[in-house]
Structures are given as structure tokens and as C-alpha cells.
Amino acid sequence: MLTDSFGRIHNYLRISLTDNCNFRCFYCMPEDDYDFTPPARLMQKDEIVALAKKFVELGVNKIRLTGGEPFMRKEVGEIIQDLSVLPASLSITTNGTRLHEFAATIVHAGIKGINISLDTLQREKFIFITKRDQYEAVKNNISLMINKGIHVKVNVVVMKGVNDDEIIHFVEWTKEHHVHIRFIEFMPFTGNRWTSNKVITWEEILDLISEKYSFVPLKNDIHDTAKSYSIQGHAGSFSVISTMSAPFCSSCNRIRLTADGKLKNCLFSNYETDLLTPYRKGEDVTDLIQKNILQKKKELGGQFNNAFEDLNPDTILNRSMINIGG
Ligand code: SAM
Ligand code: SF4
């Protein structure tokens, strides 16, 4: 088992398949020119599967594929297939644009739920955020996944002055549709021009929703990062991920493998362990993994605390989100 020095057991691995993406979301990708990692420096398909197996041997029973955009990875179909036979639940976080090409693979792999990112319900704003004109493609693929019986969670990064005026519209969407909307507090990463005054907090989001709807909290799992709620008569539900205003580090069970094979024990850690190079030399990486987990800080990578209003993002040493794998 992968237990850290605070007794937290890590059974959830997020694997980034690539830092490449067909979108350019301004809150994720650095504004300055960003060079995607060359393919030779990425974990190759068999390396991803072998390292995932190693983590499963060490107690991981939940794997999420992410990126960058995971469906930009050439062998994504084969990777999904190979990972689906491991004794771990498999899920994916995606921008949704290519899901129609992989619907059969997803169903065949037994994937039950997918997280799809969509920050606005307005086409023009979608283009402003992602720099791509693919709003309809994403909306259509959300419907496609729901029709295939896949549970869809829609990730919405809420930013003041950008899409906070749409919170209610997203909640309205849950009235007739079996979608779960996850409002995510805007987080600081290298190059994303985060400022504390752009964060809309969990409490502010709930206040806004309560002006129009009464809602009740749903039962959460101890490891859930999202606080979930339902509105009577609505087919769907919603939740808030309060990383900035009320972090959930004390029950964290997550670790991350970047597309270039580095293990990160926290989204905000600046401590990384290269697993790919020793793996390529034929070395056993078990000790390296365990040592990395033992280095995990109590909260937020040891880089800040929940008094985010005073946070200077320039003091955080990290990668950009697209290069971590969110
Ligand atoms: N490309 C896929 C997607 O967009 O869903 C997967 C990778 S993306 C990095 C994973 C998640 O991180 C997305 O839901 C995205 O909205 C979220 N994300 C990216 N930058 C963020 C930020 N600065 N604050 C909060 N969430 C962020
Ligand atoms: Fe690409 Fe997802 Fe980042 Fe947007 S949030 S740039 S879709 S990786």
C-alpha cells in the first residue's frame, strides 16, 4: 500500500497520456509559446501499461487518464483497452471533442463515467476561452455519452467576470438532463495568470445558486474532492470543488504520473520522481514510488494554504496545468 507519513493511503492514480492538446484554454496552457513534449520523451504505450500495473500491485484500484487532451494521444484506444483489464476502475477526463470516434472503445472497455470539460454554454465565449470553435462538437458528444449510458460529469472552471454569470444556467441544465455539473475553483499554475480576485469560492457559488434554487447536500465519499448537492425534481445534480477556499488534503488519495513519466504526489508539489528513466534501464521502481509518497506534504504541496486571498502565484514552483495532467 502507498501510505504517506500522515497515514493517507494512495489508491488513485491519474495518468497523463500527453501534454498535447487541440484547445488552448487560457487558464490551463501558458500564454507564452508552449512547446509540447516530443514523443520520444513521453512514456510509450507499453511503458504506460507496465507502470500502471506496478501501481496496481502497490494498491492502486482507480486510474484516470488525462492530459493535455488524452484523446490526442495516438494509441489512446489501445491504451484504454490494455488498462481496462487491470483490476482497477478506469475513467477519463477530456475536452470531449473526439469522444464520438472512441464511443465503442469506451463502452467496450467498461468505462462507466467520463468527465468532460465545458466552461460556458455560449459559443462565442467558448471560442474566447479555448481559442477553438468546437462548442457544438463538445455539446453533441456530451449527449452521445449520456445516450450510451455513460455517467457524465461536466467540469466548469469558474472565473470571476468570465463565466460566473452562467452558474445558474449550468444548474438549469441539470433539470432535464442526467448531467452532474462540477464547479471548480480557479487554481494557480505556472503561466496561467491566476489572481486571487478571479476566484469564485465554493460559498459564493452556493450563495448564487441559493438565490434561485433550494438544494440538499448529497452523501460524499471520504475521498471526494467535490461537495455534491441535488435539487428536488432535477434529473442531474451539481457539486463544487473547493481546492482554494476549503482544500480537502487531509483525505487525499491521489497521485499523478506525468506524460514524461514523473511521479507527482500532489497537484501542487514541486517534488517529482522520474520513474521512466530507471524503468527504461530495467530497474524496479517500487522503492522510488514509495519514497516519493513518503515525501508528500500535509497540504497543497507545502506551497500555500487556504488563505488564498494573500497568495502570490509567482512564489509557487510547479508546472503548467497542461503539463501536469489535471
Ligand atoms: N483536456 C482535458 C480536459 O480539458 O478535460 C483533460 C486535461 S485538463 C488539464 C483537466 C481538468 O483540469 C479540466 O477539467 C480543466 O478544466 C481543469 N483545469 C485546467 N486548468 C485549471 C485551473 N487553472 N484551475 C482549475 N481547473 C483547471
Ligand atoms: Fe486542453 Fe484540457 Fe487544458 Fe483546455 S483544459 S487546454 S482542453 S488540457
mmCIF file of C-alpha atoms and ligand atoms in Angstrom:
data_model
loop_
_atom_site.group_PDB
_atom_site.id
_atom_site.type_symbol
_atom_site.label_atom_id
_atom_site.label_comp_id
_atom_site.label_asym_id
_atom_site.label_seq_id
_atom_site.Cartn_x
_atom_site.Cartn_y
_atom_site.Cartn_z
ATOM 1 C CA MET A 1 0.000 0.000 0.000
ATOM 2 C CA LEU A 2 1.148 3.506 -0.761
ATOM 3 C CA THR A 3 0.887 5.219 2.617
ATOM 4 C CA ASP A 4 2.401 8.631 3.285
ATOM 5 C CA SER A 5 3.854 9.980 6.529
ATOM 6 C CA PHE A 6 0.403 11.309 7.534
ATOM 7 C CA GLY A 7 -1.224 7.874 7.176
ATOM 8 C CA ARG A 8 -3.027 8.706 3.925
ATOM 9 C CA ILE A 9 -3.398 5.707 1.641
ATOM 10 C CA HIS A 10 -2.997 6.428 -2.088
ATOM 11 C CA ASN A 11 -5.134 4.203 -4.291
ATOM 12 C CA TYR A 12 -5.992 6.668 -7.091
ATOM 13 C CA LEU A 13 -3.556 7.268 -9.949
ATOM 14 C CA ARG A 14 -4.070 9.882 -12.631
ATOM 15 C CA ILE A 15 -2.011 9.239 -15.733
ATOM 16 C CA SER A 16 -1.344 11.975 -18.273
ATOM 17 C CA LEU A 17 -1.127 10.489 -21.771
ATOM 18 C CA THR A 18 0.224 13.637 -23.400
ATOM 19 C CA ASP A 19 0.712 17.332 -22.768
ATOM 20 C CA ASN A 20 -0.549 17.999 -26.284
ATOM 21 C CA CYS A 21 -3.998 19.473 -26.771
ATOM 22 C CA ASN A 22 -6.265 20.671 -29.558
ATOM 23 C CA PHE A 23 -7.526 23.510 -27.312
ATOM 24 C CA ARG A 24 -5.702 26.486 -25.853
ATOM 25 C CA CYS A 25 -7.700 27.174 -22.664
ATOM 26 C CA PHE A 26 -6.135 30.292 -21.178
ATOM 27 C CA TYR A 27 -6.403 29.068 -17.580
ATOM 28 C CA CYS A 28 -4.535 25.839 -18.372
ATOM 29 C CA MET A 29 -1.956 26.499 -21.062
ATOM 30 C CA PRO A 30 0.727 29.155 -20.578
ATOM 31 C CA GLU A 31 0.140 32.241 -22.664
ATOM 32 C CA ASP A 32 3.754 32.329 -23.842
ATOM 33 C CA ASP A 33 4.761 29.843 -26.518
ATOM 34 C CA TYR A 34 4.438 26.358 -25.119
ATOM 35 C CA ASP A 35 6.493 23.523 -26.620
ATOM 36 C CA PHE A 36 4.736 20.170 -26.433
ATOM 37 C CA THR A 37 6.942 17.361 -25.165
ATOM 38 C CA PRO A 38 8.480 15.467 -28.108
ATOM 39 C CA PRO A 39 7.003 11.940 -28.498
ATOM 40 C CA ALA A 40 10.298 10.158 -27.665
ATOM 41 C CA ARG A 41 10.300 11.767 -24.204
ATOM 42 C CA LEU A 42 6.759 10.608 -23.483
ATOM 43 C CA MET A 43 6.027 7.282 -21.852
ATOM 44 C CA GLN A 44 5.419 4.828 -24.667
ATOM 45 C CA LYS A 45 2.240 2.718 -24.729
ATOM 46 C CA ASP A 46 3.813 -0.388 -23.160
ATOM 47 C CA GLU A 47 5.605 1.744 -20.565
ATOM 48 C CA ILE A 48 2.310 3.339 -19.511
ATOM 49 C CA VAL A 49 0.691 -0.061 -19.123
ATOM 50 C CA ALA A 50 3.677 -1.568 -17.269
ATOM 51 C CA LEU A 51 3.944 1.357 -14.853
ATOM 52 C CA ALA A 52 0.174 1.287 -14.280
ATOM 53 C CA LYS A 53 0.456 -2.441 -13.445
ATOM 54 C CA LYS A 54 3.187 -1.664 -10.935
ATOM 55 C CA PHE A 55 0.950 0.914 -9.216
ATOM 56 C CA VAL A 56 -1.942 -1.572 -9.144
ATOM 57 C CA GLU A 57 0.370 -4.112 -7.451
ATOM 58 C CA LEU A 58 1.080 -1.415 -4.872
ATOM 59 C CA GLY A 59 -2.615 -0.866 -4.086
ATOM 60 C CA VAL A 60 -3.966 1.488 -6.762
ATOM 61 C CA ASN A 61 -7.526 0.485 -7.698
ATOM 62 C CA LYS A 62 -8.658 3.593 -9.543
ATOM 63 C CA ILE A 63 -6.988 5.037 -12.665
ATOM 64 C CA ARG A 64 -7.954 8.180 -14.551
ATOM 65 C CA LEU A 65 -6.490 9.092 -17.948
ATOM 66 C CA THR A 66 -5.963 12.767 -18.515
ATOM 67 C CA GLY A 67 -3.594 15.208 -20.204
ATOM 68 C CA GLY A 68 -3.281 17.590 -22.104
ATOM 69 C CA GLU A 69 -6.049 16.082 -24.120
ATOM 70 C CA PRO A 70 -5.865 12.291 -23.684
ATOM 71 C CA PHE A 71 -7.644 11.661 -26.990
ATOM 72 C CA MET A 72 -4.834 13.488 -28.831
ATOM 73 C CA ARG A 73 -2.565 10.569 -27.943
ATOM 74 C CA LYS A 74 -2.183 8.349 -30.998
ATOM 75 C CA GLU A 75 -2.519 4.997 -29.225
ATOM 76 C CA VAL A 76 -5.253 6.105 -26.812
ATOM 77 C CA GLY A 77 -7.674 3.366 -27.945
ATOM 78 C CA GLU A 78 -5.124 0.611 -27.317
ATOM 79 C CA ILE A 79 -4.072 2.155 -24.006
ATOM 80 C CA ILE A 80 -7.700 2.236 -22.818
ATOM 81 C CA GLN A 81 -8.117 -1.369 -23.897
ATOM 82 C CA ASP A 82 -4.932 -2.558 -22.152
ATOM 83 C CA LEU A 83 -5.656 -0.694 -18.916
ATOM 84 C CA SER A 84 -9.283 -1.838 -18.795
ATOM 85 C CA VAL A 85 -8.240 -5.414 -17.992
ATOM 86 C CA LEU A 86 -6.361 -4.368 -14.840
ATOM 87 C CA PRO A 87 -8.174 -4.824 -11.507
ATOM 88 C CA ALA A 88 -8.786 -1.076 -11.219
ATOM 89 C CA SER A 89 -11.669 1.144 -12.267
ATOM 90 C CA LEU A 90 -10.815 3.244 -15.307
ATOM 91 C CA SER A 91 -12.085 6.702 -16.152
ATOM 92 C CA ILE A 92 -11.099 9.643 -18.359
ATOM 93 C CA THR A 93 -11.099 13.435 -18.219
ATOM 94 C CA THR A 94 -11.400 15.009 -21.663
ATOM 95 C CA ASN A 95 -12.386 18.143 -23.509
ATOM 96 C CA GLY A 96 -14.882 15.922 -25.329
ATOM 97 C CA THR A 97 -14.062 16.824 -28.922
ATOM 98 C CA ARG A 98 -13.095 13.335 -30.081
ATOM 99 C CA LEU A 99 -15.428 11.185 -27.998
ATOM 100 C CA HIS A 100 -17.594 10.221 -30.994
ATOM 101 C CA GLU A 101 -14.550 8.491 -32.526
ATOM 102 C CA PHE A 102 -13.980 6.429 -29.382
ATOM 103 C CA ALA A 103 -17.506 5.704 -28.162
ATOM 104 C CA ALA A 104 -17.283 1.986 -28.992
ATOM 105 C CA THR A 105 -13.857 1.679 -27.309
ATOM 106 C CA ILE A 106 -15.173 3.389 -24.185
ATOM 107 C CA VAL A 107 -18.231 1.154 -23.941
ATOM 108 C CA HIS A 108 -16.211 -1.985 -24.720
ATOM 109 C CA ALA A 109 -13.670 -1.096 -22.012
ATOM 110 C CA GLY A 110 -16.489 -0.968 -19.454
ATOM 111 C CA ILE A 111 -15.886 2.698 -18.597
ATOM 112 C CA LYS A 112 -18.844 3.863 -16.541
ATOM 113 C CA GLY A 113 -18.163 7.572 -16.177
ATOM 114 C CA ILE A 114 -16.376 10.366 -18.041
ATOM 115 C CA ASN A 115 -15.522 13.907 -17.003
ATOM 116 C CA ILE A 116 -15.945 16.381 -19.845
ATOM 117 C CA SER A 117 -14.773 19.985 -19.574
ATOM 118 C CA LEU A 118 -17.122 22.749 -20.688
ATOM 119 C CA ASP A 119 -16.805 26.179 -19.100
ATOM 120 C CA THR A 120 -19.571 28.021 -20.901
ATOM 121 C CA LEU A 121 -22.884 27.402 -22.644
ATOM 122 C CA GLN A 122 -22.242 30.233 -25.113
ATOM 123 C CA ARG A 123 -20.456 29.558 -28.380
ATOM 124 C CA GLU A 124 -18.668 32.919 -28.594
ATOM 125 C CA LYS A 125 -17.377 32.628 -25.042
ATOM 126 C CA PHE A 126 -16.303 29.057 -25.745
ATOM 127 C CA ILE A 127 -14.119 30.362 -28.572
ATOM 128 C CA PHE A 128 -12.714 33.067 -26.285
ATOM 129 C CA ILE A 129 -11.763 30.502 -23.607
ATOM 130 C CA THR A 130 -10.476 27.635 -25.762
ATOM 131 C CA LYS A 131 -9.410 29.576 -28.908
ATOM 132 C CA ARG A 132 -11.268 26.899 -30.873
ATOM 133 C CA ASP A 133 -14.747 26.830 -32.462
ATOM 134 C CA GLN A 134 -15.861 23.430 -31.157
ATOM 135 C CA TYR A 135 -18.741 24.225 -28.824
ATOM 136 C CA GLU A 136 -21.288 22.154 -30.759
ATOM 137 C CA ALA A 137 -18.913 19.191 -31.021
ATOM 138 C CA VAL A 138 -18.492 19.106 -27.232
ATOM 139 C CA LYS A 139 -22.212 19.518 -26.541
ATOM 140 C CA ASN A 140 -23.059 16.770 -29.056
ATOM 141 C CA ASN A 141 -20.542 14.401 -27.519
ATOM 142 C CA ILE A 142 -21.906 15.024 -24.034
ATOM 143 C CA SER A 143 -25.329 13.945 -25.351
ATOM 144 C CA LEU A 144 -23.756 10.979 -27.124
ATOM 145 C CA MET A 145 -22.112 9.740 -23.927
ATOM 146 C CA ILE A 146 -25.336 10.159 -21.923
ATOM 147 C CA ASN A 147 -27.234 8.234 -24.602
ATOM 148 C CA LYS A 148 -24.657 5.442 -24.369
ATOM 149 C CA GLY A 149 -25.385 5.144 -20.657
ATOM 150 C CA ILE A 150 -22.106 6.732 -19.530
ATOM 151 C CA HIS A 151 -22.337 8.925 -16.434
ATOM 152 C CA VAL A 152 -21.166 12.385 -17.486
ATOM 153 C CA LYS A 153 -19.654 14.918 -15.121
ATOM 154 C CA VAL A 154 -19.137 18.339 -16.681
ATOM 155 C CA ASN A 155 -16.124 20.232 -15.323
ATOM 156 C CA VAL A 156 -16.636 24.002 -15.199
ATOM 157 C CA VAL A 157 -13.733 26.177 -14.054
ATOM 158 C CA VAL A 158 -15.485 29.192 -12.566
ATOM 159 C CA MET A 159 -13.740 32.537 -13.066
ATOM 160 C CA LYS A 160 -15.000 35.927 -11.967
ATOM 161 C CA GLY A 161 -16.005 38.077 -14.920
ATOM 162 C CA VAL A 162 -15.671 35.171 -17.340
ATOM 163 C CA ASN A 163 -18.412 32.646 -16.617
ATOM 164 C CA ASP A 164 -19.742 33.317 -13.100
ATOM 165 C CA ASP A 165 -22.858 34.726 -14.777
ATOM 166 C CA GLU A 166 -23.566 31.246 -16.156
ATOM 167 C CA ILE A 167 -23.578 29.268 -12.911
ATOM 168 C CA ILE A 168 -27.375 29.325 -12.813
ATOM 169 C CA HIS A 169 -27.590 28.311 -16.487
ATOM 170 C CA PHE A 170 -25.463 25.258 -15.781
ATOM 171 C CA VAL A 171 -27.698 24.364 -12.831
ATOM 172 C CA GLU A 172 -30.756 24.789 -15.073
ATOM 173 C CA TRP A 173 -29.226 22.275 -17.468
ATOM 174 C CA THR A 174 -29.496 19.598 -14.726
ATOM 175 C CA LYS A 175 -33.273 19.992 -14.634
ATOM 176 C CA GLU A 176 -33.983 17.786 -17.638
ATOM 177 C CA HIS A 177 -30.615 16.141 -18.206
ATOM 178 C CA HIS A 178 -28.718 13.444 -16.326
ATOM 179 C CA VAL A 179 -25.557 15.521 -16.102
ATOM 180 C CA HIS A 180 -23.551 16.243 -12.998
ATOM 181 C CA ILE A 181 -22.025 19.732 -13.082
ATOM 182 C CA ARG A 182 -18.773 20.211 -11.156
ATOM 183 C CA PHE A 183 -17.944 23.841 -10.470
ATOM 184 C CA ILE A 184 -14.172 24.050 -9.930
ATOM 185 C CA GLU A 185 -12.489 26.946 -8.124
ATOM 186 C CA PHE A 186 -9.874 28.557 -10.369
ATOM 187 C CA MET A 187 -6.374 27.366 -9.361
ATOM 188 C CA PRO A 188 -2.931 28.898 -9.909
ATOM 189 C CA PHE A 189 -0.436 27.124 -12.167
ATOM 190 C CA THR A 190 2.669 28.271 -13.953
ATOM 191 C CA GLY A 191 1.867 30.757 -16.699
ATOM 192 C CA ASN A 192 -1.927 30.902 -16.239
ATOM 193 C CA ARG A 193 -2.072 34.490 -14.943
ATOM 194 C CA TRP A 194 -4.082 33.483 -11.896
ATOM 195 C CA THR A 195 -5.062 36.233 -9.481
ATOM 196 C CA SER A 196 -6.995 35.708 -6.282
ATOM 197 C CA ASN A 197 -9.720 38.150 -7.307
ATOM 198 C CA LYS A 198 -10.703 35.862 -10.205
ATOM 199 C CA VAL A 199 -11.584 33.030 -7.808
ATOM 200 C CA ILE A 200 -15.259 32.445 -7.081
ATOM 201 C CA THR A 201 -15.342 30.412 -3.908
ATOM 202 C CA TRP A 202 -17.455 27.404 -3.001
ATOM 203 C CA GLU A 203 -19.555 29.567 -0.645
ATOM 204 C CA GLU A 204 -20.056 32.270 -3.281
ATOM 205 C CA ILE A 205 -21.157 29.630 -5.803
ATOM 206 C CA LEU A 206 -23.660 28.152 -3.350
ATOM 207 C CA ASP A 207 -24.943 31.649 -2.436
ATOM 208 C CA LEU A 208 -25.560 32.406 -6.096
ATOM 209 C CA ILE A 209 -27.418 29.142 -6.680
ATOM 210 C CA SER A 210 -29.492 29.557 -3.499
ATOM 211 C CA GLU A 211 -30.939 32.802 -4.890
ATOM 212 C CA LYS A 212 -32.946 30.651 -7.287
ATOM 213 C CA TYR A 213 -32.936 27.061 -6.007
ATOM 214 C CA SER A 214 -33.109 25.126 -2.738
ATOM 215 C CA PHE A 215 -30.706 22.220 -2.699
ATOM 216 C CA VAL A 216 -29.636 19.491 -0.311
ATOM 217 C CA PRO A 217 -26.171 18.015 0.180
ATOM 218 C CA LEU A 218 -25.617 14.528 -1.189
ATOM 219 C CA LYS A 219 -23.620 11.906 0.679
ATOM 220 C CA ASN A 220 -19.966 12.139 -0.313
ATOM 221 C CA ASP A 221 -17.253 9.529 -0.199
ATOM 222 C CA ILE A 222 -14.447 10.444 2.220
ATOM 223 C CA HIS A 223 -12.051 10.857 -0.734
ATOM 224 C CA ASP A 224 -14.370 13.011 -2.841
ATOM 225 C CA THR A 225 -12.869 16.353 -3.784
ATOM 226 C CA ALA A 226 -16.331 17.608 -4.711
ATOM 227 C CA LYS A 227 -19.094 18.565 -2.323
ATOM 228 C CA SER A 228 -22.272 17.415 -4.085
ATOM 229 C CA TYR A 229 -25.834 18.728 -3.999
ATOM 230 C CA SER A 230 -29.175 17.907 -5.561
ATOM 231 C CA ILE A 231 -32.290 19.929 -6.320
ATOM 232 C CA GLN A 232 -35.644 18.248 -5.920
ATOM 233 C CA GLY A 233 -37.142 17.343 -9.299
ATOM 234 C CA HIS A 234 -33.872 17.775 -11.224
ATOM 235 C CA ALA A 235 -32.602 14.813 -13.232
ATOM 236 C CA GLY A 236 -28.976 15.819 -12.688
ATOM 237 C CA SER A 237 -27.019 17.248 -9.769
ATOM 238 C CA PHE A 238 -24.079 19.574 -9.102
ATOM 239 C CA SER A 239 -21.008 19.877 -6.926
ATOM 240 C CA VAL A 240 -18.249 22.320 -6.061
ATOM 241 C CA ILE A 241 -14.523 21.592 -5.898
ATOM 242 C CA SER A 242 -13.173 23.962 -3.297
ATOM 243 C CA THR A 243 -9.415 23.498 -3.689
ATOM 244 C CA MET A 244 -8.649 27.152 -2.987
ATOM 245 C CA SER A 245 -11.106 28.084 -0.221
ATOM 246 C CA ALA A 246 -11.516 24.735 1.566
ATOM 247 C CA PRO A 247 -8.864 22.218 0.482
ATOM 248 C CA PHE A 248 -9.527 18.514 1.021
ATOM 249 C CA CYS A 249 -5.894 17.452 1.550
ATOM 250 C CA SER A 250 -6.490 15.553 4.798
ATOM 251 C CA SER A 251 -8.303 12.769 2.933
ATOM 252 C CA CYS A 252 -6.269 12.925 -0.287
ATOM 253 C CA ASN A 253 -5.710 9.566 -2.007
ATOM 254 C CA ARG A 254 -4.388 10.892 -5.339
ATOM 255 C CA ILE A 255 -1.072 10.675 -7.111
ATOM 256 C CA ARG A 256 -0.133 11.673 -10.634
ATOM 257 C CA LEU A 257 2.092 10.316 -13.362
ATOM 258 C CA THR A 258 3.027 12.980 -15.894
ATOM 259 C CA ALA A 259 3.204 12.166 -19.595
ATOM 260 C CA ASP A 260 7.014 12.160 -19.363
ATOM 261 C CA GLY A 261 6.933 9.590 -16.580
ATOM 262 C CA LYS A 262 7.458 11.723 -13.454
ATOM 263 C CA LEU A 263 5.546 10.884 -10.284
ATOM 264 C CA LYS A 264 3.920 13.840 -8.512
ATOM 265 C CA ASN A 265 2.387 13.175 -5.106
ATOM 266 C CA CYS A 266 0.265 16.350 -5.207
ATOM 267 C CA LEU A 267 -1.159 18.644 -7.887
ATOM 268 C CA PHE A 268 0.886 21.449 -6.331
ATOM 269 C CA SER A 269 4.068 19.554 -5.452
ATOM 270 C CA ASN A 270 7.366 20.728 -6.835
ATOM 271 C CA TYR A 271 8.917 17.411 -5.874
ATOM 272 C CA GLU A 272 8.891 14.903 -8.714
ATOM 273 C CA THR A 273 10.407 11.457 -9.144
ATOM 274 C CA ASP A 274 11.498 10.271 -12.566
ATOM 275 C CA LEU A 275 10.174 6.718 -12.954
ATOM 276 C CA LEU A 276 10.573 6.437 -16.713
ATOM 277 C CA THR A 277 14.389 6.640 -16.903
ATOM 278 C CA PRO A 278 15.017 3.918 -14.297
ATOM 279 C CA TYR A 279 12.201 1.813 -15.785
ATOM 280 C CA ARG A 280 13.891 2.053 -19.201
ATOM 281 C CA LYS A 281 17.132 0.848 -17.602
ATOM 282 C CA GLY A 282 15.301 -2.230 -16.335
ATOM 283 C CA GLU A 283 15.308 -1.130 -12.691
ATOM 284 C CA ASP A 284 12.488 -1.877 -10.234
ATOM 285 C CA VAL A 285 10.782 1.427 -9.421
ATOM 286 C CA THR A 286 8.942 0.259 -6.276
ATOM 287 C CA ASP A 287 11.321 1.961 -3.819
ATOM 288 C CA LEU A 288 11.272 5.192 -5.828
ATOM 289 C CA ILE A 289 7.470 5.248 -5.754
ATOM 290 C CA GLN A 290 7.325 4.591 -2.025
ATOM 291 C CA LYS A 291 9.963 7.212 -1.268
ATOM 292 C CA ASN A 292 8.049 9.783 -3.325
ATOM 293 C CA ILE A 293 4.811 9.116 -1.411
ATOM 294 C CA LEU A 294 6.618 9.499 1.909
ATOM 295 C CA GLN A 295 7.738 12.963 0.821
ATOM 296 C CA LYS A 296 4.131 14.146 0.357
ATOM 297 C CA LYS A 297 3.434 17.370 2.227
ATOM 298 C CA LYS A 298 0.472 17.808 4.545
ATOM 299 C CA GLU A 299 -1.393 20.165 2.226
ATOM 300 C CA LEU A 300 -1.209 21.860 -1.176
ATOM 301 C CA GLY A 301 2.292 20.623 -1.935
ATOM 302 C CA GLY A 302 3.570 22.631 1.043
ATOM 303 C CA GLN A 303 3.411 25.713 -1.168
ATOM 304 C CA PHE A 304 0.429 27.644 0.214
ATOM 305 C CA ASN A 305 -2.585 27.336 2.479
ATOM 306 C CA ASN A 306 -6.274 28.153 2.181
ATOM 307 C CA ALA A 307 -5.730 31.882 2.792
ATOM 308 C CA PHE A 308 -5.584 32.158 -0.972
ATOM 309 C CA GLU A 309 -6.525 35.855 -0.985
ATOM 310 C CA ASP A 310 -2.925 36.684 0.055
ATOM 311 C CA LEU A 311 -1.292 34.214 -2.300
ATOM 312 C CA ASN A 312 1.373 35.450 -4.705
ATOM 313 C CA PRO A 313 1.231 32.865 -7.537
ATOM 314 C CA ASP A 314 4.810 33.685 -8.548
ATOM 315 C CA THR A 315 6.056 32.002 -5.364
ATOM 316 C CA ILE A 316 4.622 28.615 -6.399
ATOM 317 C CA LEU A 317 7.113 26.299 -8.085
ATOM 318 C CA ASN A 318 5.219 23.944 -10.344
ATOM 319 C CA ARG A 319 4.439 23.046 -13.930
ATOM 320 C CA SER A 320 1.624 24.462 -16.002
ATOM 321 C CA MET A 321 -1.635 22.501 -15.668
ATOM 322 C CA ILE A 322 -1.442 21.172 -19.217
ATOM 323 C CA ASN A 323 1.982 19.741 -18.382
ATOM 324 C CA ILE A 324 0.882 18.108 -15.113
ATOM 325 C CA GLY A 325 -2.292 16.321 -16.121
ATOM 326 C CA GLY A 326 -5.254 17.682 -14.240
HETATM 327 N N1 SAM B 1 -8.038 18.153 -21.718
HETATM 328 C C1 SAM B 1 -8.828 17.516 -20.744
HETATM 329 C C2 SAM B 1 -9.913 18.436 -20.242
HETATM 330 O O1 SAM B 1 -9.882 19.611 -20.573
HETATM 331 O O2 SAM B 1 -10.782 17.968 -19.516
HETATM 332 C C3 SAM B 1 -8.044 16.941 -19.571
HETATM 333 C C4 SAM B 1 -6.932 17.769 -19.000
HETATM 334 S S1 SAM B 1 -7.425 19.248 -18.153
HETATM 335 C C5 SAM B 1 -5.860 19.832 -17.620
HETATM 336 C C6 SAM B 1 -8.179 18.561 -16.709
HETATM 337 C C7 SAM B 1 -9.085 19.485 -15.946
HETATM 338 O O3 SAM B 1 -8.319 20.499 -15.353
HETATM 339 C C8 SAM B 1 -10.132 20.164 -16.803
HETATM 340 O O4 SAM B 1 -11.418 19.957 -16.273
HETATM 341 C C9 SAM B 1 -9.760 21.618 -16.712
HETATM 342 O O5 SAM B 1 -10.881 22.442 -16.794
HETATM 343 C C10 SAM B 1 -9.093 21.671 -15.350
HETATM 344 N N2 SAM B 1 -8.221 22.828 -15.183
HETATM 345 C C11 SAM B 1 -7.235 23.240 -16.003
HETATM 346 N N3 SAM B 1 -6.648 24.358 -15.535
HETATM 347 C C12 SAM B 1 -7.288 24.663 -14.375
HETATM 348 C C13 SAM B 1 -7.160 25.714 -13.418
HETATM 349 N N4 SAM B 1 -6.250 26.668 -13.560
HETATM 350 N N5 SAM B 1 -7.981 25.718 -12.347
HETATM 351 C C14 SAM B 1 -8.912 24.756 -12.197
HETATM 352 N N6 SAM B 1 -9.080 23.721 -13.050
HETATM 353 C C15 SAM B 1 -8.285 23.691 -14.135
HETATM 354 FE FE1 SF4 B 2 -6.515 21.385 -23.283
HETATM 355 FE FE2 SF4 B 2 -7.990 20.497 -21.232
HETATM 356 FE FE3 SF4 B 2 -6.054 22.314 -20.848
HETATM 357 FE FE4 SF4 B 2 -8.215 23.056 -22.175
HETATM 358 S S1 SF4 B 2 -8.146 22.360 -20.016
HETATM 359 S S2 SF4 B 2 -6.065 23.496 -22.784
HETATM 360 S S3 SF4 B 2 -8.745 21.206 -23.222
HETATM 361 S S4 SF4 B 2 -5.765 20.247 -21.488
#
